[in-house]
Amino acid sequence: MGKAARTKRERQAENFGQQILPLPMLMFTLRRGLREFVVETGMHALEALLEEERTAACGTRYEHDGERTATRYGYAPGEVVLGGRRVRVKRPRVRSVDGEREIILPYWQQFSSEDPLNRDAVEKMVIGVSTRKYRRSLDTLPPELDERGISKSAVSRRLVAETEKQLD
């Protein structure tokens, strides 16, 4: 059967893969690694989610609304737990209209919690990873992400705090 005799279904099947993941995106993914691509995409999704939550609290940017209860207040440095370590990100700030108190976004509070980080450290120590080898036990992140909380002393402090909490 020649090219002219191909059915419409066969042509659609060939184009299906190109519609899902275009060639430039595929090349980018293969060059940087799938894990880094997923982490970077997740960080952009987190930024969009926080910005959406801030818009819900404050209203649309540059829109005047006399009934709003909160206002945008720029960004502050913050950290979220990602892959057994803390990663620095920009935290969107929201303040009450009178400017007297900071309003914490619920998603920010959830993603910046240290609980998964402490549990991860305890689990790794229980299976035999030493504090010196903790960094090597973690998956790699893209180099542009500033990470911390993976030194042997930080891991040791988390281990002691979490085990004390469990004993109480």
PDB file of C-alpha atoms in Angstrom:
ATOM      1  CA  MET A   1       0.000   0.000   0.000  1.00  0.00           C
ATOM      2  CA  GLY A   2       1.441   3.361  -1.018  1.00  0.00           C
ATOM      3  CA  LYS A   3       1.524   6.642   0.837  1.00  0.00           C
ATOM      4  CA  ALA A   4      -1.526   7.894  -0.994  1.00  0.00           C
ATOM      5  CA  ALA A   5      -3.565   4.959   0.226  1.00  0.00           C
ATOM      6  CA  ARG A   6      -2.986   5.623   3.925  1.00  0.00           C
ATOM      7  CA  THR A   7      -6.160   6.084   5.864  1.00  0.00           C
ATOM      8  CA  LYS A   8      -7.083   9.131   7.832  1.00  0.00           C
ATOM      9  CA  ARG A   9      -6.794   7.079  11.046  1.00  0.00           C
ATOM     10  CA  GLU A  10      -3.163   6.137  10.275  1.00  0.00           C
ATOM     11  CA  ARG A  11      -2.226   9.792   9.678  1.00  0.00           C
ATOM     12  CA  GLN A  12      -3.892  10.781  12.941  1.00  0.00           C
ATOM     13  CA  ALA A  13      -2.028   8.031  14.802  1.00  0.00           C
ATOM     14  CA  GLU A  14       1.307   9.313  13.429  1.00  0.00           C
ATOM     15  CA  ASN A  15       0.539  12.913  14.427  1.00  0.00           C
ATOM     16  CA  PHE A  16      -0.771  11.937  17.880  1.00  0.00           C
ATOM     17  CA  GLY A  17       2.678  11.820  19.513  1.00  0.00           C
ATOM     18  CA  GLN A  18       3.654  15.167  18.013  1.00  0.00           C
ATOM     19  CA  GLN A  19       0.565  16.848  19.433  1.00  0.00           C
ATOM     20  CA  ILE A  20       1.202  15.641  22.992  1.00  0.00           C
ATOM     21  CA  LEU A  21       4.898  16.490  23.263  1.00  0.00           C
ATOM     22  CA  PRO A  22       6.305  18.758  20.530  1.00  0.00           C
ATOM     23  CA  LEU A  23       9.817  18.103  19.312  1.00  0.00           C
ATOM     24  CA  PRO A  24      11.492  21.131  21.010  1.00  0.00           C
ATOM     25  CA  MET A  25       9.942  20.133  24.347  1.00  0.00           C
ATOM     26  CA  LEU A  26      11.119  16.552  23.859  1.00  0.00           C
ATOM     27  CA  MET A  27      14.672  17.665  23.059  1.00  0.00           C
ATOM     28  CA  PHE A  28      14.700  19.918  26.114  1.00  0.00           C
ATOM     29  CA  THR A  29      13.480  17.045  28.282  1.00  0.00           C
ATOM     30  CA  LEU A  30      16.103  14.635  27.002  1.00  0.00           C
ATOM     31  CA  ARG A  31      18.907  17.169  27.349  1.00  0.00           C
ATOM     32  CA  ARG A  32      18.158  18.241  30.930  1.00  0.00           C
ATOM     33  CA  GLY A  33      16.700  15.039  32.247  1.00  0.00           C
ATOM     34  CA  LEU A  34      13.137  14.166  33.020  1.00  0.00           C
ATOM     35  CA  ARG A  35      13.476  14.705  36.777  1.00  0.00           C
ATOM     36  CA  GLU A  36      14.809  18.235  36.389  1.00  0.00           C
ATOM     37  CA  PHE A  37      12.046  18.994  33.900  1.00  0.00           C
ATOM     38  CA  VAL A  38       9.372  17.750  36.313  1.00  0.00           C
ATOM     39  CA  VAL A  39      10.861  19.699  39.245  1.00  0.00           C
ATOM     40  CA  GLU A  40      11.105  22.897  37.211  1.00  0.00           C
ATOM     41  CA  THR A  41       7.549  22.510  35.917  1.00  0.00           C
ATOM     42  CA  GLY A  42       6.354  21.825  39.469  1.00  0.00           C
ATOM     43  CA  MET A  43       8.047  24.978  40.764  1.00  0.00           C
ATOM     44  CA  HIS A  44       6.323  27.041  38.050  1.00  0.00           C
ATOM     45  CA  ALA A  45       3.011  25.389  38.972  1.00  0.00           C
ATOM     46  CA  LEU A  46       3.602  26.274  42.645  1.00  0.00           C
ATOM     47  CA  GLU A  47       4.250  29.913  41.719  1.00  0.00           C
ATOM     48  CA  ALA A  48       1.058  29.989  39.630  1.00  0.00           C
ATOM     49  CA  LEU A  49      -0.953  28.354  42.429  1.00  0.00           C
ATOM     50  CA  LEU A  50       0.287  30.856  45.022  1.00  0.00           C
ATOM     51  CA  GLU A  51      -0.384  33.771  42.689  1.00  0.00           C
ATOM     52  CA  GLU A  52      -3.897  32.477  42.029  1.00  0.00           C
ATOM     53  CA  GLU A  53      -4.516  32.193  45.759  1.00  0.00           C
ATOM     54  CA  ARG A  54      -3.227  35.741  46.271  1.00  0.00           C
ATOM     55  CA  THR A  55      -5.543  36.972  43.524  1.00  0.00           C
ATOM     56  CA  ALA A  56      -8.470  35.260  45.257  1.00  0.00           C
ATOM     57  CA  ALA A  57      -7.570  37.021  48.532  1.00  0.00           C
ATOM     58  CA  CYS A  58      -6.716  40.450  47.109  1.00  0.00           C
ATOM     59  CA  GLY A  59      -8.600  40.677  43.843  1.00  0.00           C
ATOM     60  CA  THR A  60      -7.195  41.228  40.383  1.00  0.00           C
ATOM     61  CA  ARG A  61      -3.972  43.200  40.215  1.00  0.00           C
ATOM     62  CA  TYR A  62      -4.396  46.971  39.667  1.00  0.00           C
ATOM     63  CA  GLU A  63      -8.172  46.676  40.065  1.00  0.00           C
ATOM     64  CA  HIS A  64      -9.752  49.049  42.560  1.00  0.00           C
ATOM     65  CA  ASP A  65     -12.186  47.337  44.918  1.00  0.00           C
ATOM     66  CA  GLY A  66     -13.487  49.158  47.976  1.00  0.00           C
ATOM     67  CA  GLU A  67     -14.708  45.939  49.623  1.00  0.00           C
ATOM     68  CA  ARG A  68     -11.472  43.984  49.577  1.00  0.00           C
ATOM     69  CA  THR A  69     -10.007  42.785  52.856  1.00  0.00           C
ATOM     70  CA  ALA A  70      -6.409  42.188  51.766  1.00  0.00           C
ATOM     71  CA  THR A  71      -3.792  43.814  49.585  1.00  0.00           C
ATOM     72  CA  ARG A  72      -0.710  42.633  47.709  1.00  0.00           C
ATOM     73  CA  TYR A  73       2.557  43.360  49.450  1.00  0.00           C
ATOM     74  CA  GLY A  74       5.248  42.187  47.043  1.00  0.00           C
ATOM     75  CA  TYR A  75       7.429  39.141  47.664  1.00  0.00           C
ATOM     76  CA  ALA A  76       9.645  37.877  50.457  1.00  0.00           C
ATOM     77  CA  PRO A  77      12.281  35.144  50.472  1.00  0.00           C
ATOM     78  CA  GLY A  78      10.853  31.815  51.523  1.00  0.00           C
ATOM     79  CA  GLU A  79      11.589  28.103  51.492  1.00  0.00           C
ATOM     80  CA  VAL A  80       9.602  25.006  50.570  1.00  0.00           C
ATOM     81  CA  VAL A  81      10.362  21.352  51.221  1.00  0.00           C
ATOM     82  CA  LEU A  82      11.335  19.520  48.042  1.00  0.00           C
ATOM     83  CA  GLY A  83      12.958  16.128  47.770  1.00  0.00           C
ATOM     84  CA  GLY A  84      14.308  15.927  51.324  1.00  0.00           C
ATOM     85  CA  ARG A  85      15.746  19.445  51.392  1.00  0.00           C
ATOM     86  CA  ARG A  86      14.646  23.040  51.651  1.00  0.00           C
ATOM     87  CA  VAL A  87      14.636  25.093  48.445  1.00  0.00           C
ATOM     88  CA  ARG A  88      14.545  28.895  48.343  1.00  0.00           C
ATOM     89  CA  VAL A  89      11.661  30.521  46.451  1.00  0.00           C
ATOM     90  CA  LYS A  90       9.887  33.891  46.290  1.00  0.00           C
ATOM     91  CA  ARG A  91       6.930  33.945  48.686  1.00  0.00           C
ATOM     92  CA  PRO A  92       4.028  36.218  47.680  1.00  0.00           C
ATOM     93  CA  ARG A  93       3.006  38.491  50.552  1.00  0.00           C
ATOM     94  CA  VAL A  94      -0.535  39.520  51.460  1.00  0.00           C
ATOM     95  CA  ARG A  95      -1.427  42.040  54.167  1.00  0.00           C
ATOM     96  CA  SER A  96      -4.712  43.192  55.594  1.00  0.00           C
ATOM     97  CA  VAL A  97      -6.081  46.400  54.115  1.00  0.00           C
ATOM     98  CA  ASP A  98      -5.200  48.326  57.271  1.00  0.00           C
ATOM     99  CA  GLY A  99      -1.609  47.019  56.908  1.00  0.00           C
ATOM    100  CA  GLU A 100      -1.400  45.814  60.502  1.00  0.00           C
ATOM    101  CA  ARG A 101      -1.101  42.062  59.953  1.00  0.00           C
ATOM    102  CA  GLU A 102       0.335  39.629  57.463  1.00  0.00           C
ATOM    103  CA  ILE A 103      -2.077  37.094  55.988  1.00  0.00           C
ATOM    104  CA  ILE A 104      -0.521  33.683  55.412  1.00  0.00           C
ATOM    105  CA  LEU A 105      -1.713  31.935  52.257  1.00  0.00           C
ATOM    106  CA  PRO A 106      -2.987  28.409  53.065  1.00  0.00           C
ATOM    107  CA  TYR A 107      -1.086  26.774  50.194  1.00  0.00           C
ATOM    108  CA  TRP A 108       2.117  28.474  51.320  1.00  0.00           C
ATOM    109  CA  GLN A 109       1.642  27.159  54.836  1.00  0.00           C
ATOM    110  CA  GLN A 110       1.083  23.647  53.499  1.00  0.00           C
ATOM    111  CA  PHE A 111       4.093  23.604  51.151  1.00  0.00           C
ATOM    112  CA  SER A 112       6.539  25.234  53.563  1.00  0.00           C
ATOM    113  CA  SER A 113       5.822  22.793  56.389  1.00  0.00           C
ATOM    114  CA  GLU A 114       8.871  20.973  57.778  1.00  0.00           C
ATOM    115  CA  ASP A 115       6.987  17.802  58.709  1.00  0.00           C
ATOM    116  CA  PRO A 116       7.761  15.851  55.519  1.00  0.00           C
ATOM    117  CA  LEU A 117      11.383  16.913  55.798  1.00  0.00           C
ATOM    118  CA  ASN A 118      11.690  15.582  59.357  1.00  0.00           C
ATOM    119  CA  ARG A 119       9.920  12.324  58.489  1.00  0.00           C
ATOM    120  CA  ASP A 120      12.220  11.837  55.498  1.00  0.00           C
ATOM    121  CA  ALA A 121      15.327  12.330  57.633  1.00  0.00           C
ATOM    122  CA  VAL A 122      14.113   9.806  60.231  1.00  0.00           C
ATOM    123  CA  GLU A 123      13.203   7.239  57.558  1.00  0.00           C
ATOM    124  CA  LYS A 124      16.630   7.520  55.924  1.00  0.00           C
ATOM    125  CA  MET A 125      18.421   7.142  59.263  1.00  0.00           C
ATOM    126  CA  VAL A 126      16.306   4.088  60.171  1.00  0.00           C
ATOM    127  CA  ILE A 127      17.239   2.307  56.932  1.00  0.00           C
ATOM    128  CA  GLY A 128      20.924   2.969  57.578  1.00  0.00           C
ATOM    129  CA  VAL A 129      21.860   6.199  55.788  1.00  0.00           C
ATOM    130  CA  SER A 130      24.351   8.137  57.879  1.00  0.00           C
ATOM    131  CA  THR A 131      24.090  11.887  58.321  1.00  0.00           C
ATOM    132  CA  ARG A 132      27.258  12.284  56.251  1.00  0.00           C
ATOM    133  CA  LYS A 133      25.730  10.367  53.324  1.00  0.00           C
ATOM    134  CA  TYR A 134      22.273  11.973  53.499  1.00  0.00           C
ATOM    135  CA  ARG A 135      23.018  14.366  50.610  1.00  0.00           C
ATOM    136  CA  ARG A 136      24.029  11.480  48.345  1.00  0.00           C
ATOM    137  CA  SER A 137      20.783   9.624  49.126  1.00  0.00           C
ATOM    138  CA  LEU A 138      18.661  12.443  47.658  1.00  0.00           C
ATOM    139  CA  ASP A 139      17.656  12.880  44.038  1.00  0.00           C
ATOM    140  CA  THR A 140      19.411  15.658  42.148  1.00  0.00           C
ATOM    141  CA  LEU A 141      17.704  18.973  41.542  1.00  0.00           C
ATOM    142  CA  PRO A 142      18.282  21.520  38.792  1.00  0.00           C
ATOM    143  CA  PRO A 143      21.399  23.588  39.558  1.00  0.00           C
ATOM    144  CA  GLU A 144      19.476  26.891  39.540  1.00  0.00           C
ATOM    145  CA  LEU A 145      17.544  25.909  42.681  1.00  0.00           C
ATOM    146  CA  ASP A 146      19.236  27.080  45.868  1.00  0.00           C
ATOM    147  CA  GLU A 147      19.028  24.213  48.372  1.00  0.00           C
ATOM    148  CA  ARG A 148      19.809  23.966  52.074  1.00  0.00           C
ATOM    149  CA  GLY A 149      19.116  21.815  55.105  1.00  0.00           C
ATOM    150  CA  ILE A 150      21.130  18.840  53.875  1.00  0.00           C
ATOM    151  CA  SER A 151      24.315  19.207  55.910  1.00  0.00           C
ATOM    152  CA  LYS A 152      25.057  16.466  58.437  1.00  0.00           C
ATOM    153  CA  SER A 153      24.375  18.794  61.384  1.00  0.00           C
ATOM    154  CA  ALA A 154      20.997  19.906  59.963  1.00  0.00           C
ATOM    155  CA  VAL A 155      19.957  16.304  59.363  1.00  0.00           C
ATOM    156  CA  SER A 156      21.111  15.342  62.861  1.00  0.00           C
ATOM    157  CA  ARG A 157      19.085  18.185  64.438  1.00  0.00           C
ATOM    158  CA  ARG A 158      15.966  17.087  62.536  1.00  0.00           C
ATOM    159  CA  LEU A 159      16.494  13.470  63.568  1.00  0.00           C
ATOM    160  CA  VAL A 160      16.823  14.400  67.250  1.00  0.00           C
ATOM    161  CA  ALA A 161      13.791  16.735  67.131  1.00  0.00           C
ATOM    162  CA  GLU A 162      11.567  14.202  65.389  1.00  0.00           C
ATOM    163  CA  THR A 163      12.524  11.274  67.631  1.00  0.00           C
ATOM    164  CA  GLU A 164      11.980  13.430  70.761  1.00  0.00           C
ATOM    165  CA  LYS A 165       8.561  14.377  69.428  1.00  0.00           C
ATOM    166  CA  GLN A 166       7.689  10.727  68.788  1.00  0.00           C
ATOM    167  CA  LEU A 167       8.875   9.699  72.267  1.00  0.00           C
ATOM    168  CA  ASP A 168       6.717  12.333  73.947  1.00  0.00           C
TER     169      ASP A 168
END
